[in-house]
């Protein structure tokens, strides 16, 4: 298990984490900031000039998961992780990958009023004792108060909140330990096993009466997606699409959907690639749209979007697949793609 202590700078994550170690038998401190420091030593300096934060590195996010899994083979756990995580897509990627490894997460937000945060940041000093370093770190902390305020809505929906405004580090740790013991902050994310080889996946495009396409927002990976999923062994792809739509949205399609696109996705480590099929699930009536249900462990939201809106929401590989699927739907003829590019 991982006890992820989220919150901005000044919330008391690190001091509380050390206190939590005394209250949870077998627990170990796991600080992903050390992975960021290591990457700064190993990657070219130019790479860090291209980003604002080491969390923007896909390598860091993957290492967080891989290192946690490795540590849990050496210690009984839980791992206590004091780490600010303000971008929801990074939360999805990290927590979803942990769920795929069958590593449960307790997400706890340590929150404090902004005036208290500013007071704590003003008193913050670094171990080096260098005034210039202290001032630089304080500026960095203050700059994150705005992004933290903007992220609060989704974090509070996702995490168990402990208000540290008037708590000592020990009192904070006691509340965290009690939350862990009672199961508070559990992230019930669908446990999608990580692939070990190429996969076959089937997605289904559903439309409203304005010809907008339905996209869903998974809890276990970043970015919007089409309804659908991996085709199980021995399962027909069209049947898999129908099954996934029923499981994800509670919609029973009356017939097998028509194929729009077959796309070969090239392997891109750590991904294995494989065949991706998109089917036309047809137009949903207003009555059927009102019946849409979301499994909280798998999807957090859905919406109908125009083609232009979809371009801003989908990763490039999915956007290419969608735009060609829409052209195939207009022409009434399926398309064969390789890496998002039509053949023939």
PDB file of C-alpha atoms in Angstrom, residues 175-315:
ATOM      1  CA  UNK A 175      -5.417  11.735  11.790  1.00  0.00           C
ATOM      2  CA  UNK A 176      -3.609  10.291   8.761  1.00  0.00           C
ATOM      3  CA  UNK A 177      -3.012   6.972  10.532  1.00  0.00           C
ATOM      4  CA  UNK A 178      -6.658   6.786  11.590  1.00  0.00           C
ATOM      5  CA  UNK A 179      -7.758   7.514   8.018  1.00  0.00           C
ATOM      6  CA  UNK A 180      -5.561   4.684   6.746  1.00  0.00           C
ATOM      7  CA  UNK A 181      -6.909   2.254   9.364  1.00  0.00           C
ATOM      8  CA  UNK A 182     -10.522   3.071   8.434  1.00  0.00           C
ATOM      9  CA  UNK A 183      -9.935   2.944   4.677  1.00  0.00           C
ATOM     10  CA  UNK A 184     -10.484   6.678   4.093  1.00  0.00           C
ATOM     11  CA  UNK A 185      -8.903   8.070   0.943  1.00  0.00           C
ATOM     12  CA  UNK A 186      -8.984   4.725  -0.850  1.00  0.00           C
ATOM     13  CA  UNK A 187      -8.728   5.238  -4.602  1.00  0.00           C
ATOM     14  CA  UNK A 188     -11.074   2.683  -6.113  1.00  0.00           C
ATOM     15  CA  UNK A 189      -9.488   2.650  -9.567  1.00  0.00           C
ATOM     16  CA  UNK A 190     -10.169  -0.118 -12.063  1.00  0.00           C
ATOM     17  CA  UNK A 191      -7.226  -2.506 -12.029  1.00  0.00           C
ATOM     18  CA  UNK A 192      -6.314  -2.822 -15.701  1.00  0.00           C
ATOM     19  CA  UNK A 193      -3.327  -5.204 -15.958  1.00  0.00           C
ATOM     20  CA  UNK A 194      -0.341  -3.754 -17.763  1.00  0.00           C
ATOM     21  CA  UNK A 195       0.083  -5.412 -21.170  1.00  0.00           C
ATOM     22  CA  UNK A 196       3.020  -7.743 -21.721  1.00  0.00           C
ATOM     23  CA  UNK A 197       2.667  -7.950 -25.509  1.00  0.00           C
ATOM     24  CA  UNK A 198       0.781  -6.341 -28.386  1.00  0.00           C
ATOM     25  CA  UNK A 199      -2.937  -5.948 -27.691  1.00  0.00           C
ATOM     26  CA  UNK A 200      -6.143  -5.783 -29.697  1.00  0.00           C
ATOM     27  CA  UNK A 201      -8.515  -3.025 -28.569  1.00  0.00           C
ATOM     28  CA  UNK A 202     -12.010  -2.085 -29.717  1.00  0.00           C
ATOM     29  CA  UNK A 203     -13.547   1.366 -29.296  1.00  0.00           C
ATOM     30  CA  UNK A 204     -17.065   2.505 -30.152  1.00  0.00           C
ATOM     31  CA  UNK A 205     -18.070   5.972 -31.340  1.00  0.00           C
ATOM     32  CA  UNK A 206     -21.494   7.105 -30.121  1.00  0.00           C
ATOM     33  CA  UNK A 207     -23.191  10.258 -31.410  1.00  0.00           C
ATOM     34  CA  UNK A 208     -25.973  12.629 -30.353  1.00  0.00           C
ATOM     35  CA  UNK A 209     -28.529  14.275 -32.637  1.00  0.00           C
ATOM     36  CA  UNK A 210     -26.055  17.109 -33.343  1.00  0.00           C
ATOM     37  CA  UNK A 211     -23.503  14.577 -34.637  1.00  0.00           C
ATOM     38  CA  UNK A 212     -21.187  15.218 -31.706  1.00  0.00           C
ATOM     39  CA  UNK A 213     -19.125  12.246 -30.550  1.00  0.00           C
ATOM     40  CA  UNK A 214     -19.096  10.901 -26.989  1.00  0.00           C
ATOM     41  CA  UNK A 215     -15.770  10.861 -25.107  1.00  0.00           C
ATOM     42  CA  UNK A 216     -15.098   9.479 -21.636  1.00  0.00           C
ATOM     43  CA  UNK A 217     -12.554  10.500 -18.982  1.00  0.00           C
ATOM     44  CA  UNK A 218     -10.901   7.409 -17.397  1.00  0.00           C
ATOM     45  CA  UNK A 219      -9.720   7.507 -13.785  1.00  0.00           C
ATOM     46  CA  UNK A 220      -6.811   5.169 -14.446  1.00  0.00           C
ATOM     47  CA  UNK A 221      -4.955   6.916 -17.286  1.00  0.00           C
ATOM     48  CA  UNK A 222      -4.455  10.488 -18.499  1.00  0.00           C
ATOM     49  CA  UNK A 223      -6.514  12.040 -21.256  1.00  0.00           C
ATOM     50  CA  UNK A 224      -9.945  11.524 -22.745  1.00  0.00           C
ATOM     51  CA  UNK A 225     -10.792   8.341 -24.596  1.00  0.00           C
ATOM     52  CA  UNK A 226     -13.481   6.547 -26.582  1.00  0.00           C
ATOM     53  CA  UNK A 227     -15.721   3.989 -24.854  1.00  0.00           C
ATOM     54  CA  UNK A 228     -14.104   0.590 -25.326  1.00  0.00           C
ATOM     55  CA  UNK A 229     -11.220  -1.530 -24.166  1.00  0.00           C
ATOM     56  CA  UNK A 230      -9.059  -4.589 -24.675  1.00  0.00           C
ATOM     57  CA  UNK A 231     -10.542  -7.520 -26.589  1.00  0.00           C
ATOM     58  CA  UNK A 232     -10.457 -10.611 -24.389  1.00  0.00           C
ATOM     59  CA  UNK A 233      -8.959 -13.916 -25.649  1.00  0.00           C
ATOM     60  CA  UNK A 234     -11.405 -15.668 -27.962  1.00  0.00           C
ATOM     61  CA  UNK A 235     -13.713 -12.625 -28.127  1.00  0.00           C
ATOM     62  CA  UNK A 236     -14.902 -11.036 -31.387  1.00  0.00           C
ATOM     63  CA  UNK A 237     -13.775  -7.363 -31.555  1.00  0.00           C
ATOM     64  CA  UNK A 238     -17.254  -6.019 -32.346  1.00  0.00           C
ATOM     65  CA  UNK A 239     -18.676  -7.989 -29.405  1.00  0.00           C
ATOM     66  CA  UNK A 240     -15.931  -6.554 -27.171  1.00  0.00           C
ATOM     67  CA  UNK A 241     -16.984  -3.037 -28.158  1.00  0.00           C
ATOM     68  CA  UNK A 242     -20.621  -3.789 -27.342  1.00  0.00           C
ATOM     69  CA  UNK A 243     -19.597  -5.315 -24.000  1.00  0.00           C
ATOM     70  CA  UNK A 244     -17.414  -2.362 -23.044  1.00  0.00           C
ATOM     71  CA  UNK A 245     -20.143   0.169 -23.857  1.00  0.00           C
ATOM     72  CA  UNK A 246     -22.543  -1.754 -21.632  1.00  0.00           C
ATOM     73  CA  UNK A 247     -20.005  -2.033 -18.789  1.00  0.00           C
ATOM     74  CA  UNK A 248     -18.783   1.564 -18.973  1.00  0.00           C
ATOM     75  CA  UNK A 249     -21.976   3.473 -19.782  1.00  0.00           C
ATOM     76  CA  UNK A 250     -24.862   1.114 -19.057  1.00  0.00           C
ATOM     77  CA  UNK A 251     -25.967   1.299 -22.710  1.00  0.00           C
ATOM     78  CA  UNK A 252     -26.997  -1.864 -24.541  1.00  0.00           C
ATOM     79  CA  UNK A 253     -26.376  -1.519 -28.264  1.00  0.00           C
ATOM     80  CA  UNK A 254     -29.129  -3.227 -30.282  1.00  0.00           C
ATOM     81  CA  UNK A 255     -26.794  -4.648 -32.936  1.00  0.00           C
ATOM     82  CA  UNK A 256     -23.133  -5.221 -33.757  1.00  0.00           C
ATOM     83  CA  UNK A 257     -21.530  -1.867 -34.670  1.00  0.00           C
ATOM     84  CA  UNK A 258     -20.052  -1.174 -38.115  1.00  0.00           C
ATOM     85  CA  UNK A 259     -16.258  -0.991 -38.470  1.00  0.00           C
ATOM     86  CA  UNK A 260     -14.885   2.479 -39.233  1.00  0.00           C
ATOM     87  CA  UNK A 261     -11.127   2.222 -38.731  1.00  0.00           C
ATOM     88  CA  UNK A 262      -8.484  -0.436 -38.221  1.00  0.00           C
ATOM     89  CA  UNK A 263      -5.283   1.211 -36.994  1.00  0.00           C
ATOM     90  CA  UNK A 264      -1.951  -0.435 -36.259  1.00  0.00           C
ATOM     91  CA  UNK A 265      -0.307   1.355 -33.328  1.00  0.00           C
ATOM     92  CA  UNK A 266       3.474   1.071 -33.374  1.00  0.00           C
ATOM     93  CA  UNK A 267       5.239  -0.137 -30.213  1.00  0.00           C
ATOM     94  CA  UNK A 268       6.592   2.765 -28.196  1.00  0.00           C
ATOM     95  CA  UNK A 269       8.326   1.655 -24.985  1.00  0.00           C
ATOM     96  CA  UNK A 270       7.061   1.084 -22.418  1.00  0.00           C
ATOM     97  CA  UNK A 271       3.927   0.441 -24.553  1.00  0.00           C
ATOM     98  CA  UNK A 272       3.663  -2.613 -26.822  1.00  0.00           C
ATOM     99  CA  UNK A 273       1.264  -1.217 -29.413  1.00  0.00           C
ATOM    100  CA  UNK A 274      -1.085  -3.434 -31.403  1.00  0.00           C
ATOM    101  CA  UNK A 275      -4.294  -3.208 -33.424  1.00  0.00           C
ATOM    102  CA  UNK A 276      -6.905  -0.570 -32.556  1.00  0.00           C
ATOM    103  CA  UNK A 277     -10.407  -0.792 -34.034  1.00  0.00           C
ATOM    104  CA  UNK A 278     -13.074   1.904 -33.960  1.00  0.00           C
ATOM    105  CA  UNK A 279     -16.723   1.036 -34.598  1.00  0.00           C
ATOM    106  CA  UNK A 280     -19.782   3.166 -35.307  1.00  0.00           C
ATOM    107  CA  UNK A 281     -22.256   2.697 -32.442  1.00  0.00           C
ATOM    108  CA  UNK A 282     -24.807   5.014 -34.040  1.00  0.00           C
ATOM    109  CA  UNK A 283     -26.829   7.939 -32.721  1.00  0.00           C
ATOM    110  CA  UNK A 284     -28.248   7.868 -29.188  1.00  0.00           C
ATOM    111  CA  UNK A 285     -31.683   9.291 -28.523  1.00  0.00           C
ATOM    112  CA  UNK A 286     -32.164  11.864 -25.767  1.00  0.00           C
ATOM    113  CA  UNK A 287     -33.869   9.191 -23.674  1.00  0.00           C
ATOM    114  CA  UNK A 288     -30.915   6.813 -23.948  1.00  0.00           C
ATOM    115  CA  UNK A 289     -28.448   9.596 -23.193  1.00  0.00           C
ATOM    116  CA  UNK A 290     -30.306  10.266 -19.916  1.00  0.00           C
ATOM    117  CA  UNK A 291     -29.732   6.613 -18.991  1.00  0.00           C
ATOM    118  CA  UNK A 292     -25.929   6.879 -19.197  1.00  0.00           C
ATOM    119  CA  UNK A 293     -24.287   5.570 -16.014  1.00  0.00           C
ATOM    120  CA  UNK A 294     -20.640   5.890 -15.004  1.00  0.00           C
ATOM    121  CA  UNK A 295     -18.667   3.305 -13.003  1.00  0.00           C
ATOM    122  CA  UNK A 296     -16.804   5.510 -10.517  1.00  0.00           C
ATOM    123  CA  UNK A 297     -13.828   3.156 -10.352  1.00  0.00           C
ATOM    124  CA  UNK A 298     -13.267   3.416 -14.106  1.00  0.00           C
ATOM    125  CA  UNK A 299     -14.697   6.678 -15.495  1.00  0.00           C
ATOM    126  CA  UNK A 300     -15.151  10.084 -13.884  1.00  0.00           C
ATOM    127  CA  UNK A 301     -16.950  11.932 -16.674  1.00  0.00           C
ATOM    128  CA  UNK A 302     -18.379  11.814 -20.184  1.00  0.00           C
ATOM    129  CA  UNK A 303     -19.453  14.419 -22.702  1.00  0.00           C
ATOM    130  CA  UNK A 304     -20.453  14.907 -26.331  1.00  0.00           C
ATOM    131  CA  UNK A 305     -17.969  17.067 -28.254  1.00  0.00           C
ATOM    132  CA  UNK A 306     -17.489  18.463 -31.725  1.00  0.00           C
ATOM    133  CA  UNK A 307     -14.586  17.357 -33.883  1.00  0.00           C
ATOM    134  CA  UNK A 308     -12.777  20.622 -33.126  1.00  0.00           C
ATOM    135  CA  UNK A 309     -13.287  20.185 -29.368  1.00  0.00           C
ATOM    136  CA  UNK A 310     -12.060  16.586 -29.556  1.00  0.00           C
ATOM    137  CA  UNK A 311      -8.787  17.762 -31.089  1.00  0.00           C
ATOM    138  CA  UNK A 312      -8.022  19.776 -27.923  1.00  0.00           C
ATOM    139  CA  UNK A 313      -8.957  16.886 -25.603  1.00  0.00           C
ATOM    140  CA  UNK A 314      -7.445  13.768 -27.164  1.00  0.00           C
ATOM    141  CA  UNK A 315      -3.769  12.799 -27.322  1.00  0.00           C
TER     142      UNK A 315
END
